[in-house]
Amino acid sequence: MNAARYTPLGDGAGLATAVAAFGLPGGAPLPLRRLADEGWRRLLGEVRHQRIEGLLGATVMAGALPVSDEQREEAREVVRGRAGVDLFLERELLATVRALGDAGVVHRILKGPALAHAAYPDPSWRGFGDVDLLVPGAAWYRAIEVLE
């Protein structure tokens, strides 16, 4: 057995790295036993900081990260919270894209929402805190005018 699977993770960052790698070949190992409450709290803090709540939910629901019933419910709650933010931002993004498209402003969606839908098996696995759009320099003022 890998000794790292039994080592307490002091600050939550090590385990958050393993959660972030969930589903990837060669990812960091997840513990075989559930975390004590203090370790769970540190993990939740790091997961929120890194916006990987969806990946935490996936590891818990797949049984890859052992948790208590209370921890499972907390994982569901943080996933719901992140999903609410992401869905709000996606609705705003769709309205923005529609307005820019109707005005003939060429644009590209970057990072968070683009990757969530293109690179992950479930878009909830890729949280984001904002949206990024790219417009050509020549269309900059027109894009601002449309969005105002």
XYZ file of N, CA and C in Angstrom:
444
model
N 0.830 -1.183 0.000
C 0.000 0.000 0.000
C 0.873 1.245 0.000
N 0.376 2.283 -0.611
C 1.059 3.558 -0.655
C 0.883 4.264 0.685
N 1.982 4.577 1.359
C 1.917 5.204 2.675
C 1.229 6.560 2.622
N 1.329 7.257 1.498
C 0.704 8.580 1.373
C -0.808 8.491 1.531
N -1.387 7.354 1.255
C -2.839 7.204 1.378
C -3.285 7.227 2.840
N -2.349 7.057 3.749
C -2.694 7.023 5.164
C -2.143 8.223 5.927
N -1.450 9.105 5.251
C -0.830 10.252 5.898
C -1.845 11.373 6.051
N -1.983 11.947 7.259
C -2.880 13.087 7.420
C -2.404 14.241 6.548
N -3.314 14.953 5.947
C -2.971 16.063 5.066
C -3.169 17.351 5.844
N -2.060 17.975 6.226
C -2.078 19.099 7.136
C -2.947 20.272 6.743
N -2.785 20.832 5.564
C -3.465 22.084 5.266
C -4.619 21.944 4.291
N -4.936 20.769 3.838
C -6.030 20.584 2.885
C -5.585 20.711 1.452
N -4.439 21.360 1.210
C -3.992 21.584 -0.166
C -3.600 20.273 -0.851
N -2.939 19.370 -0.112
C -2.536 18.108 -0.711
C -3.733 17.280 -1.142
N -4.725 17.216 -0.293
C -5.925 16.460 -0.629
C -6.722 17.178 -1.712
N -6.745 18.511 -1.690
C -7.440 19.260 -2.748
C -6.800 18.974 -4.105
N -5.487 18.791 -4.123
C -4.800 18.430 -5.366
C -5.277 17.074 -5.856
N -5.435 16.138 -4.933
C -5.930 14.811 -5.303
C -7.367 14.896 -5.803
N -8.191 15.728 -5.173
C -9.577 15.921 -5.622
C -9.580 16.532 -7.023
N -8.713 17.521 -7.256
C -8.651 18.183 -8.558
C -8.248 17.219 -9.668
N -7.493 16.189 -9.316
C -7.034 15.213 -10.307
C -7.993 14.034 -10.466
N -9.137 14.085 -9.803
C -10.093 12.982 -9.872
C -10.424 12.662 -11.331
N -10.350 11.393 -11.672
C -10.680 10.951 -13.019
C -9.517 10.983 -13.990
N -8.394 11.560 -13.585
C -7.224 11.619 -14.460
C -6.285 10.462 -14.145
N -5.682 9.873 -15.175
C -4.722 8.802 -14.908
C -3.513 9.352 -14.151
N -3.061 8.615 -13.168
C -1.872 9.009 -12.418
C -2.108 10.121 -11.417
N -3.359 10.411 -11.111
C -3.661 11.463 -10.139
C -3.183 11.088 -8.744
N -3.067 12.086 -7.904
C -2.646 11.858 -6.524
C -3.661 10.948 -5.829
N -3.180 10.095 -4.928
C -4.097 9.164 -4.247
C -5.007 9.881 -3.253
N -6.217 9.399 -3.161
C -7.171 9.861 -2.154
C -7.072 8.949 -0.949
N -7.384 9.450 0.255
C -7.281 8.599 1.443
C -8.293 7.474 1.420
N -7.943 6.386 2.089
C -8.834 5.234 2.172
C -9.811 5.357 3.336
N -9.514 6.249 4.283
C -10.375 6.462 5.444
C -10.891 7.890 5.434
N -12.050 8.064 6.049
C -12.634 9.399 6.059
C -11.794 10.341 6.902
N -11.845 11.604 6.543
C -11.105 12.623 7.260
C -11.795 12.958 8.575
N -11.002 13.287 9.564
C -11.556 13.821 10.811
C -12.146 15.195 10.477
N -12.999 15.683 11.348
C -13.708 16.939 11.087
C -12.774 18.096 10.766
N -11.669 18.233 11.486
C -10.738 19.338 11.246
C -10.131 19.236 9.836
N -9.719 18.038 9.441
C -9.180 17.840 8.095
C -10.225 18.108 7.020
N -11.453 17.690 7.279
C -12.551 17.934 6.341
C -12.784 19.435 6.164
N -12.758 20.191 7.266
C -12.952 21.644 7.204
C -11.852 22.302 6.363
N -10.615 21.864 6.592
C -9.501 22.425 5.802
C -9.677 22.087 4.326
N -10.095 20.861 4.054
C -10.326 20.460 2.664
C -11.428 21.318 2.036
N -12.544 21.496 2.734
C -13.640 22.314 2.195
C -13.174 23.738 1.909
N -12.373 24.294 2.793
C -11.854 25.650 2.574
C -11.009 25.730 1.314
N -10.138 24.762 1.129
C -9.267 24.754 -0.050
C -10.068 24.485 -1.322
N -11.034 23.590 -1.241
C -11.889 23.281 -2.391
C -12.643 24.531 -2.840
N -13.184 25.267 -1.882
C -13.886 26.519 -2.219
C -12.928 27.530 -2.823
N -11.757 27.653 -2.223
C -10.751 28.610 -2.726
C -10.373 28.299 -4.172
N -10.232 27.019 -4.479
C -9.821 26.605 -5.821
C -10.998 26.437 -6.790
N -12.218 26.600 -6.294
C -13.445 26.443 -7.089
C -13.553 25.048 -7.711
N -13.260 24.038 -6.902
C -13.351 22.656 -7.391
C -14.417 21.877 -6.624
N -15.475 22.574 -6.250
C -16.560 21.943 -5.510
C -17.182 20.790 -6.294
N -17.330 20.959 -7.597
C -17.908 19.908 -8.426
C -17.067 18.642 -8.421
N -15.750 18.819 -8.441
C -14.869 17.651 -8.377
C -14.922 16.986 -7.012
N -15.064 17.778 -5.957
C -15.246 17.179 -4.637
C -16.516 16.339 -4.626
N -17.605 16.893 -5.141
C -18.859 16.149 -5.205
C -18.707 14.860 -6.000
N -17.984 14.930 -7.100
C -17.794 13.739 -7.931
C -16.997 12.670 -7.187
N -15.945 13.073 -6.461
C -15.151 12.078 -5.729
C -15.977 11.442 -4.622
N -16.790 12.263 -3.951
C -17.622 11.739 -2.856
C -18.701 10.815 -3.411
N -19.418 11.255 -4.448
C -20.520 10.457 -4.988
C -20.024 9.156 -5.636
N -18.801 9.167 -6.148
C -18.231 7.954 -6.744
C -17.694 7.001 -5.679
N -17.655 7.448 -4.427
C -17.110 6.607 -3.361
C -15.598 6.606 -3.320
N -14.960 7.506 -4.070
C -13.502 7.556 -4.109
C -12.917 8.266 -2.894
N -13.737 9.057 -2.222
C -13.317 9.752 -1.012
C -14.293 9.374 0.099
N -13.861 8.547 1.029
C -14.767 8.126 2.105
C -15.166 9.312 2.979
N -16.450 9.403 3.282
C -16.974 10.499 4.098
C -18.067 9.979 5.022
N -18.334 10.749 6.061
C -19.467 10.448 6.933
C -20.742 10.945 6.244
N -21.878 10.586 6.776
C -23.143 11.078 6.216
C -23.202 12.599 6.266
N -22.734 13.178 7.369
C -22.730 14.637 7.505
C -21.803 15.280 6.474
N -20.628 14.706 6.263
C -19.693 15.228 5.270
C -20.271 15.110 3.861
N -20.971 14.015 3.591
C -21.604 13.842 2.280
C -22.616 14.972 2.031
N -23.405 15.283 3.045
C -24.391 16.360 2.906
C -23.700 17.711 2.733
N -22.615 17.927 3.454
C -21.856 19.178 3.272
C -21.280 19.263 1.867
N -20.808 18.150 1.345
C -20.292 18.138 -0.030
C -21.407 18.498 -1.006
N -22.587 17.937 -0.807
C -23.725 18.282 -1.669
C -24.029 19.774 -1.609
N -23.973 20.345 -0.419
C -24.277 21.766 -0.254
C -23.256 22.652 -0.953
N -21.961 22.314 -0.847
C -20.966 23.154 -1.532
C -21.077 23.004 -3.043
N -21.443 21.808 -3.509
C -21.662 21.615 -4.958
C -22.845 22.465 -5.411
N -23.933 22.449 -4.652
C -25.108 23.268 -4.995
C -24.755 24.751 -5.020
N -23.999 25.196 -4.043
C -23.605 26.604 -3.991
C -22.796 27.020 -5.199
N -21.818 26.204 -5.574
C -20.984 26.515 -6.748
C -21.842 26.457 -8.007
N -22.719 25.477 -8.102
C -23.577 25.350 -9.286
C -24.457 26.584 -9.435
N -24.956 27.109 -8.331
C -25.778 28.313 -8.399
C -25.016 29.489 -8.973
N -23.781 29.675 -8.524
C -22.940 30.759 -9.053
C -22.667 30.532 -10.536
N -22.260 29.323 -10.888
C -21.925 29.026 -12.281
C -23.129 29.199 -13.198
N -24.294 28.738 -12.773
C -25.489 28.880 -13.608
C -25.880 30.341 -13.786
N -25.764 31.142 -12.730
C -26.033 32.572 -12.850
C -25.094 33.202 -13.876
N -23.800 32.891 -13.755
C -22.822 33.456 -14.687
C -23.069 32.981 -16.115
N -23.445 31.727 -16.288
C -23.736 31.222 -17.632
C -24.956 31.907 -18.241
N -25.991 32.174 -17.441
C -27.162 32.904 -17.963
C -26.757 34.300 -18.423
N -25.941 34.968 -17.621
C -25.460 36.300 -17.993
C -24.603 36.216 -19.262
N -23.780 35.189 -19.329
C -22.930 34.999 -20.500
C -23.771 34.786 -21.752
N -24.804 33.966 -21.663
C -25.663 33.721 -22.829
C -26.335 35.010 -23.304
N -26.797 35.821 -22.375
C -27.410 37.096 -22.763
C -26.381 38.009 -23.420
N -25.177 38.026 -22.889
C -24.102 38.858 -23.446
C -23.715 38.398 -24.844
N -23.544 37.097 -24.998
C -23.178 36.528 -26.300
C -24.270 36.808 -27.331
N -25.509 36.672 -26.909
C -26.636 36.953 -27.807
C -26.599 38.418 -28.259
N -26.409 39.328 -27.317
C -26.373 40.760 -27.647
C -25.201 41.085 -28.563
N -24.043 40.534 -28.280
C -22.882 40.787 -29.147
C -23.100 40.193 -30.532
N -23.629 38.989 -30.583
C -23.902 38.349 -31.875
C -24.915 39.131 -32.692
N -25.999 39.582 -32.038
C -27.021 40.372 -32.738
C -26.442 41.669 -33.285
N -25.423 42.200 -32.611
C -24.794 43.446 -33.055
C -23.656 43.197 -34.036
N -23.401 41.928 -34.354
C -22.341 41.599 -35.310
C -20.941 41.694 -34.738
N -20.814 41.683 -33.416
C -19.496 41.759 -32.785
C -18.940 40.342 -32.637
N -17.843 40.080 -33.315
C -17.175 38.783 -33.225
C -16.593 38.649 -31.817
N -16.728 37.463 -31.212
C -16.247 37.259 -29.856
C -15.932 35.788 -29.639
N -15.161 35.537 -28.610
C -14.836 34.178 -28.197
C -14.970 34.085 -26.679
N -15.513 32.978 -26.209
C -15.609 32.702 -24.777
C -14.318 31.997 -24.373
N -13.720 32.447 -23.293
C -12.456 31.889 -22.830
C -12.609 31.233 -21.460
N -11.688 30.394 -21.138
C -11.494 29.800 -19.813
C -12.716 29.088 -19.244
N -13.117 29.445 -18.029
C -14.104 28.716 -17.245
C -15.248 28.060 -17.970
N -16.234 28.847 -18.433
C -17.402 28.204 -19.047
C -17.073 27.459 -20.338
N -16.110 27.949 -21.095
C -15.737 27.253 -22.328
C -15.138 25.889 -21.998
N -14.238 25.854 -21.028
C -13.613 24.584 -20.643
C -14.588 23.651 -19.951
N -15.484 24.213 -19.138
C -16.441 23.376 -18.407
C -17.239 22.502 -19.361
N -17.615 23.059 -20.494
C -18.459 22.324 -21.435
C -17.668 21.549 -22.483
N -16.408 21.899 -22.672
C -15.632 21.244 -23.731
C -14.633 20.215 -23.225
N -14.125 20.392 -22.021
C -13.002 19.563 -21.580
C -13.304 18.638 -20.411
N -14.493 18.731 -19.845
C -14.826 17.924 -18.669
C -16.010 17.008 -18.974
N -16.033 15.827 -18.366
C -17.163 14.919 -18.605
C -18.478 15.464 -18.050
N -18.393 16.362 -17.084
C -19.566 17.000 -16.502
C -19.184 18.458 -16.258
N -19.935 19.416 -16.799
C -19.541 20.822 -16.638
C -19.467 21.280 -15.181
N -20.137 20.584 -14.275
C -20.075 20.981 -12.868
C -18.685 20.744 -12.278
N -17.860 19.976 -12.956
C -16.515 19.708 -12.470
C -15.597 20.912 -12.614
N -15.984 21.894 -13.434
C -15.130 23.073 -13.676
C -15.871 24.330 -13.229
N -15.674 24.704 -11.977
C -16.294 25.916 -11.479
C -15.562 27.147 -11.985
N -16.228 28.276 -11.918
C -15.590 29.537 -12.309
C -16.234 30.674 -11.540
N -15.528 31.774 -11.425
C -16.024 32.906 -10.655
C -16.334 34.110 -11.491
N -16.014 34.017 -12.773
C -16.311 35.093 -13.703
C -16.318 34.516 -15.106
N -16.597 35.352 -16.073
C -16.535 34.911 -17.469
C -15.597 35.843 -18.219
N -14.928 35.287 -19.178
C -13.978 36.051 -19.980
C -14.370 35.941 -21.441
N -14.463 37.094 -22.078
C -14.762 37.167 -23.503
C -13.632 37.899 -24.201
N -13.338 37.479 -25.397
C -12.335 38.131 -26.223
C -13.035 38.739 -27.425
N -12.756 40.009 -27.685
C -13.265 40.672 -28.886
C -12.076 41.295 -29.605
N -12.153 41.416 -30.918
C -11.052 42.065 -31.645
C -10.901 43.519 -31.190
N -9.681 44.016 -31.212
C -9.427 45.394 -30.808
C -10.286 46.393 -31.567
N -10.487 46.129 -32.846
C -11.281 47.048 -33.669
C -12.753 47.066 -33.250
N -13.202 46.041 -32.545
C -14.604 45.964 -32.115
C -14.790 46.336 -30.644
N -13.712 46.733 -29.986
C -13.747 47.006 -28.553
C -14.820 48.025 -28.177
N -14.809 49.178 -28.800
C -15.767 50.224 -28.438
C -17.196 49.831 -28.803
N -17.364 49.115 -29.893
C -18.699 48.644 -30.254
C -19.196 47.640 -29.215
N -18.341 46.757 -28.754
C -18.734 45.782 -27.739
C -19.148 46.500 -26.448
N -18.384 47.490 -26.045
C -18.741 48.252 -24.836
C -20.093 48.935 -25.029
N -20.295 49.520 -26.188
C -21.568 50.188 -26.477
C -22.744 49.205 -26.381
N -22.579 48.034 -26.938
C -23.636 47.019 -26.903
C -23.916 46.596 -25.457
N -22.871 46.399 -24.681
C -23.040 45.895 -23.323
C -23.567 46.959 -22.362
N -23.307 48.227 -22.677
C -23.865 49.297 -21.829
C -25.344 49.416 -22.055
